[in-house]
Structure formats: structure tokens, C-alpha cells
PDB file of C-alpha atoms in Angstrom:
ATOM      1  CA  MET A 605      78.168 111.496  15.340  1.00 91.00           C
ATOM      2  CA  ARG A 606      81.247 113.257  14.057  1.00 94.00           C
ATOM      3  CA  TYR A 607      83.159 112.779  10.819  1.00 96.00           C
ATOM      4  CA  TYR A 608      86.894 112.758  11.355  1.00 97.00           C
ATOM      5  CA  SER A 609      88.549 113.879   8.125  1.00 97.00           C
ATOM      6  CA  TYR A 610      91.989 113.349   6.643  1.00 97.00           C
ATOM      7  CA  GLU A 611      92.659 117.065   7.163  1.00 95.00           C
ATOM      8  CA  SER A 612      91.906 116.819  10.904  1.00 96.00           C
ATOM      9  CA  PHE A 613      94.037 113.701  11.131  1.00 97.00           C
ATOM     10  CA  LYS A 614      97.017 115.465   9.548  1.00 95.00           C
ATOM     11  CA  THR A 615      96.777 118.345  12.024  1.00 94.00           C
ATOM     12  CA  ASP A 616      96.417 115.931  14.937  1.00 96.00           C
ATOM     13  CA  MET A 617      99.438 113.904  13.867  1.00 96.00           C
ATOM     14  CA  GLU A 618     101.534 117.091  13.766  1.00 95.00           C
ATOM     15  CA  THR A 619     100.317 117.990  17.265  1.00 95.00           C
ATOM     16  CA  LEU A 620     101.112 114.495  18.516  1.00 97.00           C
ATOM     17  CA  VAL A 621     104.630 114.597  17.091  1.00 96.00           C
ATOM     18  CA  CYS A 622     105.218 117.962  18.815  1.00 94.00           C
ATOM     19  CA  LYS A 623     103.798 116.652  22.116  1.00 95.00           C
ATOM     20  CA  LEU A 624     105.878 113.455  22.240  1.00 97.00           C
ATOM     21  CA  ASP A 625     108.668 113.594  24.800  1.00 97.00           C
ATOM     22  CA  PHE A 626     109.588 109.983  24.133  1.00 97.00           C
ATOM     23  CA  ASN A 627     111.980 108.579  21.535  1.00 97.00           C
ATOM     24  CA  PRO A 628     110.696 105.119  20.664  1.00 98.00           C
ATOM     25  CA  ASP A 629     112.693 102.556  18.696  1.00 97.00           C
ATOM     26  CA  GLY A 630     109.527 101.334  17.062  1.00 97.00           C
ATOM     27  CA  ILE A 631     105.747 101.531  16.935  1.00 98.00           C
ATOM     28  CA  VAL A 632     103.163  98.841  17.617  1.00 98.00           C
ATOM     29  CA  ALA A 633      99.877  99.608  15.867  1.00 98.00           C
ATOM     30  CA  ILE A 634      96.761  98.013  17.270  1.00 97.00           C
ATOM     31  CA  SER A 635      95.116  96.753  14.097  1.00 95.00           C
ATOM     32  CA  ARG A 636      93.178  97.970  12.319  1.00 95.00           C
ATOM     33  CA  GLY A 637      92.580 101.306  14.077  1.00 96.00           C
ATOM     34  CA  GLY A 638      96.205 102.297  14.539  1.00 97.00           C
ATOM     35  CA  LEU A 639      97.555 101.411  11.074  1.00 98.00           C
ATOM     36  CA  THR A 640      97.337 104.738   9.224  1.00 98.00           C
ATOM     37  CA  MET A 641      98.501 106.509  12.377  1.00 98.00           C
ATOM     38  CA  ALA A 642     101.553 104.221  12.640  1.00 98.00           C
ATOM     39  CA  HIS A 643     102.357 104.905   8.987  1.00 98.00           C
ATOM     40  CA  PHE A 644     102.318 108.690   9.424  1.00 97.00           C
ATOM     41  CA  LEU A 645     104.153 108.625  12.764  1.00 97.00           C
ATOM     42  CA  GLY A 646     106.733 106.218  11.354  1.00 97.00           C
ATOM     43  CA  ILE A 647     107.484 108.743   8.612  1.00 96.00           C
ATOM     44  CA  ALA A 648     107.429 111.774  10.931  1.00 96.00           C
ATOM     45  CA  LEU A 649     109.631 110.161  13.591  1.00 96.00           C
ATOM     46  CA  ASP A 650     111.830 108.365  11.047  1.00 95.00           C
ATOM     47  CA  LEU A 651     111.091 104.949  12.529  1.00 96.00           C
ATOM     48  CA  ARG A 652     111.191 101.922  10.271  1.00 93.00           C
ATOM     49  CA  LYS A 653     110.279  99.289  12.818  1.00 95.00           C
ATOM     50  CA  ILE A 654     106.500  99.187  12.684  1.00 96.00           C
ATOM     51  CA  TYR A 655     104.691  96.213  14.205  1.00 97.00           C
ATOM     52  CA  THR A 656     101.030  95.280  14.356  1.00 96.00           C
ATOM     53  CA  ILE A 657      99.036  93.403  16.941  1.00 97.00           C
ATOM     54  CA  ASN A 658      95.520  92.214  16.217  1.00 95.00           C
ATOM     55  CA  ALA A 659      92.910  92.882  18.892  1.00 93.00           C
ATOM     56  CA  ILE A 660      89.595  91.550  17.673  1.00 87.00           C
ATOM     57  CA  SER A 661      86.466  92.123  19.671  1.00 82.00           C
ATOM     58  CA  PHE A 662      83.601  89.703  19.082  1.00 78.00           C
ATOM     59  CA  VAL A 663      80.358  88.829  20.792  1.00 75.00           C
ATOM     60  CA  ASN A 664      79.946  85.220  21.913  1.00 72.00           C
ATOM     61  CA  LYS A 665      76.779  83.696  23.392  1.00 73.00           C
ATOM     62  CA  ILE A 666      77.278  85.288  26.766  1.00 73.00           C
ATOM     63  CA  GLN A 667      79.412  88.407  26.511  1.00 73.00           C
ATOM     64  CA  GLN A 668      81.777  90.509  24.444  1.00 78.00           C
ATOM     65  CA  GLU A 669      85.205  88.915  24.157  1.00 86.00           C
ATOM     66  CA  LEU A 670      88.546  90.250  23.047  1.00 91.00           C
ATOM     67  CA  GLN A 671      90.978  88.063  21.144  1.00 91.00           C
ATOM     68  CA  VAL A 672      94.566  89.288  20.885  1.00 95.00           C
ATOM     69  CA  SER A 673      96.776  87.638  18.259  1.00 93.00           C
ATOM     70  CA  ASN A 674      99.748  88.322  15.986  1.00 93.00           C
ATOM     71  CA  ILE A 675     101.837  89.330  18.994  1.00 95.00           C
ATOM     72  CA  PRO A 676     105.053  90.928  17.704  1.00 96.00           C
ATOM     73  CA  GLU A 677     108.579  89.932  18.706  1.00 95.00           C
ATOM     74  CA  LEU A 678     109.974  93.161  20.177  1.00 96.00           C
ATOM     75  CA  ARG A 679     113.127  91.800  21.827  1.00 92.00           C
ATOM     76  CA  ASP A 680     115.582  94.144  20.111  1.00 90.00           C
ATOM     77  CA  ASN A 681     113.869  97.338  21.253  1.00 97.00           C
ATOM     78  CA  SER A 682     114.069  99.321  24.449  1.00 98.00           C
ATOM     79  CA  LYS A 683     111.281 101.874  23.917  1.00 98.00           C
ATOM     80  CA  ILE A 684     108.028 101.185  22.102  1.00 98.00           C
ATOM     81  CA  LEU A 685     105.073 103.435  21.345  1.00 98.00           C
ATOM     82  CA  ILE A 686     101.724 101.620  21.114  1.00 98.00           C
ATOM     83  CA  VAL A 687      99.162 103.459  18.972  1.00 98.00           C
ATOM     84  CA  ASP A 688      95.448 103.155  18.320  1.00 98.00           C
ATOM     85  CA  GLU A 689      92.826 105.516  16.930  1.00 97.00           C
ATOM     86  CA  ILE A 690      90.779 105.675  20.115  1.00 96.00           C
ATOM     87  CA  ILE A 691      90.637 104.411  23.653  1.00 95.00           C
ATOM     88  CA  ASP A 692      86.936 103.694  23.943  1.00 91.00           C
ATOM     89  CA  SER A 693      86.163 101.253  26.753  1.00 91.00           C
ATOM     90  CA  GLY A 694      89.932 100.841  27.174  1.00 94.00           C
ATOM     91  CA  THR A 695      89.748  97.038  27.059  1.00 93.00           C
ATOM     92  CA  SER A 696      91.906  96.605  23.925  1.00 94.00           C
ATOM     93  CA  MET A 697      94.679  98.964  25.000  1.00 97.00           C
ATOM     94  CA  GLU A 698      94.716  97.611  28.559  1.00 97.00           C
ATOM     95  CA  ARG A 699      94.993  94.002  27.362  1.00 96.00           C
ATOM     96  CA  VAL A 700      97.584  94.720  24.656  1.00 97.00           C
ATOM     97  CA  LEU A 701      99.737  96.713  27.081  1.00 98.00           C
ATOM     98  CA  SER A 702      99.534  94.005  29.710  1.00 97.00           C
ATOM     99  CA  ILE A 703     100.476  91.226  27.238  1.00 98.00           C
ATOM    100  CA  LEU A 704     103.396  93.172  25.756  1.00 98.00           C
ATOM    101  CA  LYS A 705     104.727  94.289  29.163  1.00 98.00           C
ATOM    102  CA  ASN A 706     104.516  90.750  30.452  1.00 98.00           C
ATOM    103  CA  ILE A 707     106.553  89.328  27.563  1.00 97.00           C
ATOM    104  CA  ASN A 708     108.989  92.275  27.503  1.00 98.00           C
ATOM    105  CA  PRO A 709     109.620  93.419  31.095  1.00 97.00           C
ATOM    106  CA  ASN A 710     112.665  95.444  30.026  1.00 97.00           C
ATOM    107  CA  ILE A 711     110.954  97.495  27.354  1.00 98.00           C
ATOM    108  CA  GLU A 712     109.483 100.875  28.226  1.00 98.00           C
ATOM    109  CA  PHE A 713     106.039 101.229  26.665  1.00 98.00           C
ATOM    110  CA  LYS A 714     104.070 104.429  26.108  1.00 98.00           C
ATOM    111  CA  THR A 715     100.629 104.705  24.537  1.00 98.00           C
ATOM    112  CA  ALA A 716      99.256 107.274  22.110  1.00 98.00           C
ATOM    113  CA  VAL A 717      95.775 107.644  20.664  1.00 98.00           C
ATOM    114  CA  ILE A 718      93.912 110.341  18.809  1.00 98.00           C
ATOM    115  CA  PHE A 719      90.789 110.153  20.961  1.00 98.00           C
ATOM    116  CA  ALA A 720      90.580 109.321  24.659  1.00 97.00           C
ATOM    117  CA  LYS A 721      87.537 108.896  26.875  1.00 95.00           C
ATOM    118  CA  LYS A 722      87.355 110.102  30.456  1.00 93.00           C
ATOM    119  CA  ASN A 723      85.654 107.015  31.849  1.00 93.00           C
ATOM    120  CA  ALA A 724      87.784 104.422  30.030  1.00 94.00           C
ATOM    121  CA  ARG A 725      89.584 101.641  31.932  1.00 93.00           C
ATOM    122  CA  ILE A 726      92.941 103.142  30.976  1.00 96.00           C
ATOM    123  CA  GLN A 727      94.276 106.591  30.065  1.00 97.00           C
ATOM    124  CA  PRO A 728      96.921 106.942  27.337  1.00 98.00           C
ATOM    125  CA  ASP A 729     100.247 108.700  27.806  1.00 98.00           C
ATOM    126  CA  TYR A 730      99.438 110.906  24.828  1.00 98.00           C
ATOM    127  CA  PHE A 731      96.148 111.845  23.240  1.00 98.00           C
ATOM    128  CA  ILE A 732      94.886 114.727  21.140  1.00 97.00           C
ATOM    129  CA  GLN A 733      91.160 115.020  21.697  1.00 96.00           C
ATOM    130  CA  GLU A 734      88.493 113.829  24.061  1.00 96.00           C
ATOM    131  CA  ALA A 735      85.850 111.640  22.410  1.00 95.00           C
ATOM    132  CA  LYS A 736      82.430 112.899  23.393  1.00 93.00           C
ATOM    133  CA  GLU A 737      80.419 111.295  20.619  1.00 94.00           C
ATOM    134  CA  TRP A 738      80.677 108.480  18.071  1.00 94.00           C
ATOM    135  CA  ILE A 739      83.551 109.158  15.655  1.00 96.00           C
ATOM    136  CA  GLU A 740      83.437 108.186  11.991  1.00 96.00           C
ATOM    137  CA  PHE A 741      87.061 107.923  10.903  1.00 96.00           C
ATOM    138  CA  PHE A 742      87.873 108.765   7.282  1.00 96.00           C
ATOM    139  CA  TRP A 743      89.635 105.413   6.847  1.00 96.00           C
ATOM    140  CA  GLU A 744      86.378 103.674   7.732  1.00 93.00           C
ATOM    141  CA  VAL A 745      83.731 105.708   5.980  1.00 93.00           C
ATOM    142  CA  ASP A 746      85.447 107.164   2.890  1.00 92.00           C
ATOM    143  CA  ILE A 747      86.163 103.909   1.095  1.00 89.00           C
ATOM    144  CA  LEU A 748      82.883 102.238   2.041  1.00 90.00           C
ATOM    145  CA  LYS A 749      80.925 105.293   0.903  1.00 88.00           C
ATOM    146  CA  SER A 750      82.752 105.442  -2.453  1.00 84.00           C
ATOM    147  CA  LEU A 751      82.271 101.712  -3.045  1.00 87.00           C
ATOM    148  CA  ARG A 752      78.554 102.012  -2.284  1.00 88.00           C
ATOM    149  CA  GLU A 753      78.208 104.965  -4.666  1.00 86.00           C
ATOM    150  CA  ARG A 754      80.125 103.134  -7.383  1.00 81.00           C
ATOM    151  CA  ARG A 755      77.881 100.070  -7.058  1.00 81.00           C
ATOM    152  CA  GLU A 756      74.725 102.195  -7.155  1.00 85.00           C
ATOM    153  CA  SER A 757      75.734 104.220 -10.225  1.00 79.00           C
TER     154      SER A 757
ATOM    155  CA  MET B 394     108.062 113.990  -9.737  1.00 91.00           C
ATOM    156  CA  ARG B 395     104.406 113.420  -9.049  1.00 94.00           C
ATOM    157  CA  TYR B 396     102.400 114.119  -5.900  1.00 96.00           C
ATOM    158  CA  TYR B 397     100.052 111.261  -5.057  1.00 97.00           C
ATOM    159  CA  SER B 398      97.142 112.680  -3.052  1.00 97.00           C
ATOM    160  CA  TYR B 399      94.716 111.171  -0.583  1.00 97.00           C
ATOM    161  CA  GLU B 400      91.941 111.695  -3.162  1.00 95.00           C
ATOM    162  CA  SER B 401      93.828 109.672  -5.799  1.00 96.00           C
ATOM    163  CA  PHE B 402      94.536 106.981  -3.220  1.00 97.00           C
ATOM    164  CA  LYS B 403      90.845 106.664  -2.336  1.00 95.00           C
ATOM    165  CA  THR B 404      89.901 106.234  -5.986  1.00 94.00           C
ATOM    166  CA  ASP B 405      92.693 103.709  -6.520  1.00 96.00           C
ATOM    167  CA  MET B 406      91.649 101.666  -3.479  1.00 96.00           C
ATOM    168  CA  GLU B 407      88.090 101.477  -4.841  1.00 95.00           C
ATOM    169  CA  THR B 408      89.448 100.319  -8.197  1.00 95.00           C
ATOM    170  CA  LEU B 409      91.641  97.734  -6.501  1.00 97.00           C
ATOM    171  CA  VAL B 410      88.730  96.363  -4.458  1.00 96.00           C
ATOM    172  CA  CYS B 411      86.667  96.049  -7.660  1.00 94.00           C
ATOM    173  CA  LYS B 412      89.547  94.354  -9.515  1.00 95.00           C
ATOM    174  CA  LEU B 413      90.314  91.758  -6.815  1.00 97.00           C
ATOM    175  CA  ASP B 414      89.159  88.257  -7.767  1.00 97.00           C
ATOM    176  CA  PHE B 415      90.735  86.797  -4.642  1.00 97.00           C
ATOM    177  CA  ASN B 416      89.215  86.432  -1.175  1.00 97.00           C
ATOM    178  CA  PRO B 417      92.098  86.607   1.278  1.00 98.00           C
ATOM    179  CA  ASP B 418      91.825  85.678   4.955  1.00 97.00           C
ATOM    180  CA  GLY B 419      94.244  88.411   5.839  1.00 97.00           C
ATOM    181  CA  ILE B 420      96.617  91.068   4.574  1.00 98.00           C
ATOM    182  CA  VAL B 421     100.366  91.387   5.040  1.00 98.00           C
ATOM    183  CA  ALA B 422     101.509  94.989   4.682  1.00 98.00           C
ATOM    184  CA  ILE B 423     105.114  95.579   3.762  1.00 97.00           C
ATOM    185  CA  SER B 424     106.066  98.287   6.232  1.00 95.00           C
ATOM    186  CA  ARG B 425     105.952 101.191   6.036  1.00 95.00           C
ATOM    187  CA  GLY B 426     104.700 101.650   2.457  1.00 96.00           C
ATOM    188  CA  GLY B 427     101.760  99.262   2.655  1.00 97.00           C
ATOM    189  CA  LEU B 428     100.337 100.329   6.017  1.00 98.00           C
ATOM    190  CA  THR B 429      97.669 102.866   5.039  1.00 98.00           C
ATOM    191  CA  MET B 430      96.729 100.652   2.085  1.00 98.00           C
ATOM    192  CA  ALA B 431      96.270  97.640   4.394  1.00 98.00           C
ATOM    193  CA  HIS B 432      94.102  99.747   6.695  1.00 98.00           C
ATOM    194  CA  PHE B 433      91.748 100.839   3.899  1.00 97.00           C
ATOM    195  CA  LEU B 434      91.635  97.401   2.250  1.00 97.00           C
ATOM    196  CA  GLY B 435      91.034  95.752   5.620  1.00 97.00           C
ATOM    197  CA  ILE B 436      87.971  97.965   6.078  1.00 96.00           C
ATOM    198  CA  ALA B 437      86.741  97.560   2.489  1.00 96.00           C
ATOM    199  CA  LEU B 438      87.188  93.770   2.447  1.00 96.00           C
ATOM    200  CA  ASP B 439      86.076  93.343   6.067  1.00 95.00           C
ATOM    201  CA  LEU B 440      89.322  91.652   7.056  1.00 96.00           C
ATOM    202  CA  ARG B 441      90.537  91.979  10.613  1.00 93.00           C
ATOM    203  CA  LYS B 442      93.719  89.976  10.304  1.00 95.00           C
ATOM    204  CA  ILE B 443      96.312  92.535   9.253  1.00 96.00           C
ATOM    205  CA  TYR B 444      99.983  91.676   9.586  1.00 97.00           C
ATOM    206  CA  THR B 445     103.130  93.677   8.922  1.00 96.00           C
ATOM    207  CA  ILE B 446     106.536  92.633   7.746  1.00 97.00           C
ATOM    208  CA  ASN B 447     109.483  95.023   7.900  1.00 95.00           C
ATOM    209  CA  ALA B 448     111.652  95.232   4.815  1.00 93.00           C
ATOM    210  CA  ILE B 449     114.371  97.758   5.453  1.00 87.00           C
ATOM    211  CA  SER B 450     116.772  98.730   2.729  1.00 82.00           C
ATOM    212  CA  PHE B 451     120.118 100.141   3.812  1.00 78.00           C
ATOM    213  CA  VAL B 452     123.444 100.861   2.217  1.00 75.00           C
ATOM    214  CA  ASN B 453     126.472  99.101   3.671  1.00 72.00           C
ATOM    215  CA  LYS B 454     130.099  99.634   2.670  1.00 73.00           C
ATOM    216  CA  ILE B 455     129.785  97.694  -0.553  1.00 73.00           C
ATOM    217  CA  GLN B 456     126.189  97.612  -1.736  1.00 74.00           C
ATOM    218  CA  GLN B 457     122.528  98.149  -0.953  1.00 78.00           C
ATOM    219  CA  GLU B 458     121.175  95.470   1.371  1.00 86.00           C
ATOM    220  CA  LEU B 459     117.686  94.466   2.315  1.00 91.00           C
ATOM    221  CA  GLN B 460     116.883  93.319   5.822  1.00 91.00           C
ATOM    222  CA  VAL B 461     113.564  91.545   6.336  1.00 95.00           C
ATOM    223  CA  SER B 462     112.330  91.217   9.912  1.00 93.00           C
ATOM    224  CA  ASN B 463     109.137  90.991  11.977  1.00 93.00           C
ATOM    225  CA  ILE B 464     108.029  87.981   9.930  1.00 95.00           C
ATOM    226  CA  PRO B 465     104.389  87.259  10.782  1.00 96.00           C
ATOM    227  CA  GLU B 466     102.998  83.901  11.903  1.00 95.00           C
ATOM    228  CA  LEU B 467     100.382  83.162   9.229  1.00 96.00           C
ATOM    229  CA  ARG B 468      99.683  79.501  10.018  1.00 92.00           C
ATOM    230  CA  ASP B 469      95.899  79.842  10.458  1.00 91.00           C
ATOM    231  CA  ASN B 470      95.329  81.360   7.017  1.00 97.00           C
ATOM    232  CA  SER B 471      94.908  79.824   3.591  1.00 98.00           C
ATOM    233  CA  LYS B 472      94.914  82.936   1.388  1.00 98.00           C
ATOM    234  CA  ILE B 473      96.984  86.039   2.017  1.00 98.00           C
ATOM    235  CA  LEU B 474      97.238  89.313   0.109  1.00 98.00           C
ATOM    236  CA  ILE B 475     100.622  91.041   0.364  1.00 98.00           C
ATOM    237  CA  VAL B 476     100.441  94.793  -0.197  1.00 98.00           C
ATOM    238  CA  ASP B 477     102.911  97.588  -0.755  1.00 98.00           C
ATOM    239  CA  GLU B 478     102.672 101.093  -2.191  1.00 97.00           C
ATOM    240  CA  ILE B 479     104.975 100.415  -5.133  1.00 96.00           C
ATOM    241  CA  ILE B 480     107.049  97.744  -6.761  1.00 95.00           C
ATOM    242  CA  ASP B 481     110.112  99.763  -7.658  1.00 91.00           C
ATOM    243  CA  SER B 482     113.163  97.552  -8.214  1.00 91.00           C
ATOM    244  CA  GLY B 483     111.043  94.619  -7.034  1.00 94.00           C
ATOM    245  CA  THR B 484     113.648  93.472  -4.508  1.00 93.00           C
ATOM    246  CA  SER B 485     111.471  93.936  -1.394  1.00 94.00           C
ATOM    247  CA  MET B 486     108.386  92.225  -2.793  1.00 97.00           C
ATOM    248  CA  GLU B 487     110.399  89.387  -4.323  1.00 97.00           C
ATOM    249  CA  ARG B 488     112.229  88.688  -1.050  1.00 96.00           C
ATOM    250  CA  VAL B 489     109.137  89.015   1.161  1.00 98.00           C
ATOM    251  CA  LEU B 490     107.140  86.709  -1.108  1.00 98.00           C
ATOM    252  CA  SER B 491     109.927  84.150  -1.190  1.00 97.00           C
ATOM    253  CA  ILE B 492     110.341  84.147   2.624  1.00 98.00           C
ATOM    254  CA  LEU B 493     106.608  83.881   3.300  1.00 98.00           C
ATOM    255  CA  LYS B 494     106.062  81.148   0.672  1.00 98.00           C
ATOM    256  CA  ASN B 495     108.973  79.179   2.049  1.00 98.00           C
ATOM    257  CA  ILE B 496     107.609  79.222   5.617  1.00 97.00           C
ATOM    258  CA  ASN B 497     104.004  78.704   4.499  1.00 98.00           C
ATOM    259  CA  PRO B 498     103.974  76.324   1.513  1.00 97.00           C
ATOM    260  CA  ASN B 499     100.228  75.715   1.887  1.00 97.00           C
ATOM    261  CA  ILE B 500      99.160  79.344   1.807  1.00 98.00           C
ATOM    262  CA  GLU B 501      98.175  80.945  -1.487  1.00 98.00           C
ATOM    263  CA  PHE B 502      99.767  84.380  -1.769  1.00 98.00           C
ATOM    264  CA  LYS B 503      98.784  87.195  -4.118  1.00 98.00           C
ATOM    265  CA  THR B 504     100.412  90.599  -4.335  1.00 98.00           C
ATOM    266  CA  ALA B 505      98.853  94.030  -4.806  1.00 98.00           C
ATOM    267  CA  VAL B 506     100.470  97.426  -5.186  1.00 98.00           C
ATOM    268  CA  ILE B 507      99.337 100.858  -6.300  1.00 98.00           C
ATOM    269  CA  PHE B 508     102.272 101.453  -8.645  1.00 98.00           C
ATOM    270  CA  ALA B 509     104.142  98.869 -10.684  1.00 97.00           C
ATOM    271  CA  LYS B 510     107.197  99.283 -12.887  1.00 95.00           C
ATOM    272  CA  LYS B 511     107.677  97.478 -16.177  1.00 93.00           C
ATOM    273  CA  ASN B 512     111.334  96.600 -15.640  1.00 93.00           C
ATOM    274  CA  ALA B 513     111.019  95.447 -12.017  1.00 94.00           C
ATOM    275  CA  ARG B 514     112.274  92.009 -10.908  1.00 93.00           C
ATOM    276  CA  ILE B 515     108.704  90.945 -10.172  1.00 96.00           C
ATOM    277  CA  GLN B 516     105.227  91.885 -11.394  1.00 97.00           C
ATOM    278  CA  PRO B 517     102.324  92.044  -8.910  1.00 98.00           C
ATOM    279  CA  ASP B 518      99.058  90.133  -9.320  1.00 98.00           C
ATOM    280  CA  TYR B 519      97.174  93.420  -8.993  1.00 98.00           C
ATOM    281  CA  PHE B 520      98.269  96.984  -9.588  1.00 98.00           C
ATOM    282  CA  ILE B 521      96.527 100.234 -10.460  1.00 97.00           C
ATOM    283  CA  GLN B 522      99.013 102.455 -12.225  1.00 96.00           C
ATOM    284  CA  GLU B 523     102.358 102.251 -13.898  1.00 96.00           C
ATOM    285  CA  ALA B 524     105.065 104.311 -12.189  1.00 95.00           C
ATOM    286  CA  LYS B 525     106.857 106.402 -14.773  1.00 93.00           C
ATOM    287  CA  GLU B 526     108.382 108.986 -12.482  1.00 94.00           C
ATOM    288  CA  TRP B 527     109.258 109.468  -8.816  1.00 94.00           C
ATOM    289  CA  ILE B 528     106.083 109.389  -6.682  1.00 96.00           C
ATOM    290  CA  GLU B 529     105.627 111.528  -3.590  1.00 96.00           C
ATOM    291  CA  PHE B 530     103.012 109.739  -1.511  1.00 96.00           C
ATOM    292  CA  PHE B 531     100.727 111.886   0.648  1.00 97.00           C
ATOM    293  CA  TRP B 532     101.641 109.806   3.725  1.00 96.00           C
ATOM    294  CA  GLU B 533     105.277 110.761   3.218  1.00 93.00           C
ATOM    295  CA  VAL B 534     105.142 114.397   2.221  1.00 93.00           C
ATOM    296  CA  ASP B 535     102.019 115.795   3.923  1.00 92.00           C
ATOM    297  CA  ILE B 536     103.120 115.347   7.521  1.00 89.00           C
ATOM    298  CA  LEU B 537     106.762 116.309   6.905  1.00 90.00           C
ATOM    299  CA  LYS B 538     105.672 119.452   5.058  1.00 88.00           C
ATOM    300  CA  SER B 539     103.276 120.496   7.841  1.00 84.00           C
ATOM    301  CA  LEU B 540     105.876 119.862  10.528  1.00 87.00           C
ATOM    302  CA  ARG B 541     108.413 121.951   8.628  1.00 88.00           C
ATOM    303  CA  GLU B 542     105.931 124.797   8.220  1.00 86.00           C
ATOM    304  CA  ARG B 543     104.979 124.650  11.903  1.00 81.00           C
ATOM    305  CA  ARG B 544     108.632 124.814  12.972  1.00 81.00           C
ATOM    306  CA  GLU B 545     109.301 127.739  10.631  1.00 85.00           C
ATOM    307  CA  SER B 546     106.279 129.795  11.745  1.00 79.00           C
TER     308      SER B 546
END
């Protein structure tokens, strides 16, 4: 298990901005994982068109299912960067990309994540690190930890 | 001018979560300002339905104009929390609230920001601090500062 801090995130966002050889008109953040990333990249790339798409994974009686909703209207764009924190199994990114490409055949999509996995169903166009263990992102653990401490004190 | 750090933000998000006497089904983040906030609140409140709305302020030949786009489809919700970093003039929040209420007369909306201003056109349901000076949010200055330093080195 590895804690991924705000400091590491900042450095990784700088690296990502320097790596990008793509000038998107807007960013689609896969929610929730890609939200903070979209905020920082929006500022760094001076993009004001930030969209979200909700990809919710849940377990039904038989298997894990993925529900994609809140599909953004991207018509006025020609290049879109889709961001998420991690490509784990790759199911979310693969499905989101397929849905958005299908609706918007004339838009060029690229994908960027912080962490990629070698054996995932899909590889991103841009990533910063390989995920070799379970990652605890600061946006997940910091607030829950503080709330727990506050309740216990 | 005041620098608003990640540490202050974390504390303020805890305070906001403790203050909230409202159980929303989802969060609408006014983009870009409300994105990181929506991410942290989504985690803390265990909400997976996070939407964005783009409120872009620009100056035309005569006056400042506000363009609201990427209006989310909220039909399946009954309570929605709208978040932004700051209510400054109040124009963005007032317009967003009016548009969303108009489309969704049966949804109960509440608004939450980190910073509120006494003389704004609208007061939020929840806020943490009063804004008395210009605020430099960590999500705006940290990445731009690092990128500048990297380019200069």
C-alpha cells in the first residue's frame, strides 16, 4: 500500500503538462477519480471547459457492473483529453472512451492518468507512473482520516 | 492577498462536512473553482454522482458577460448541493442556481462555498470563511508556480 500525497501529485501534474503534445479544447474528468486532476490541468493548460462523466462500479448478484451516466455534450470541441487517477482493470476508461467516441466520431480523444497498469485492458496516451501496489490517494484518505480523528477527539 | 493552502482547505472541508445538515444525492461543481471541493466532499459524504456546470466569465466590447454551459441532467435526484470555491460578486452562483431551479423545480438545491462575501448578490447556505481580500487558491498558484520554476531552471 502506498500513500500518494499532494506533493507527489503536484510534481506529477507538472510532468504531465510537460509531456502533453496535445492541445485539447476541454477536459472530461471521470468522476470522482479525475476531478482534482482536471482542476489542476484546467488551470495549467488554461482550459475552462471541464466536463465530468460518472462511471460507477457496483457489484450485483452475479458480477461487477459498470454504470456510465452524466454523459457530457461535447459537440463544440474538436480535441478532448479524458482524465482519471488510475487505469486499474481498464474497464472504466475503455467504456467511457468507447461511449464518447461513438457519440462524437469527429472529436479526437486522448487519455491521461497518473497511474497505469501493465496488464490493464487499455493503455492511456499519457501516464506518469506504473501502479505496482494499492494506491491511497490524498483526496481519499486525508479527509476521511481527519473526520475520523475529529469524531474520536 | 492571501494564499489558501491545501492544509487550510482540508480543515475547511472537515468543518463543512460537520456543518452540513443536508443529505444531497449529488453535487454540482461550478467549474473550475468547485472541482477539487466536489472531489473531497464526494469522498467525505460518500456521493458518487458528481456533476459539473461551466460558468465562464468573459469581457465583451461593452461589459462583463457570463456564459453558462454544460448544464447537467439532474432528473433522478431530489437534493443537490451546488459548490464553488468562492461567492465573489455572486453572479455565477445566482445564475447557475436560477438555471438549475428552473429546469428542475422539484429538486431541492443548497449552496456551499469556502469563501463568502458580505456584499455579494447572493449568500450561500453554507460557507466557512468570509473573504476580505484577494484569495490565491493552492489549485491555482501551486501548479503555475512550479511550471514557471521548472521552465526557468
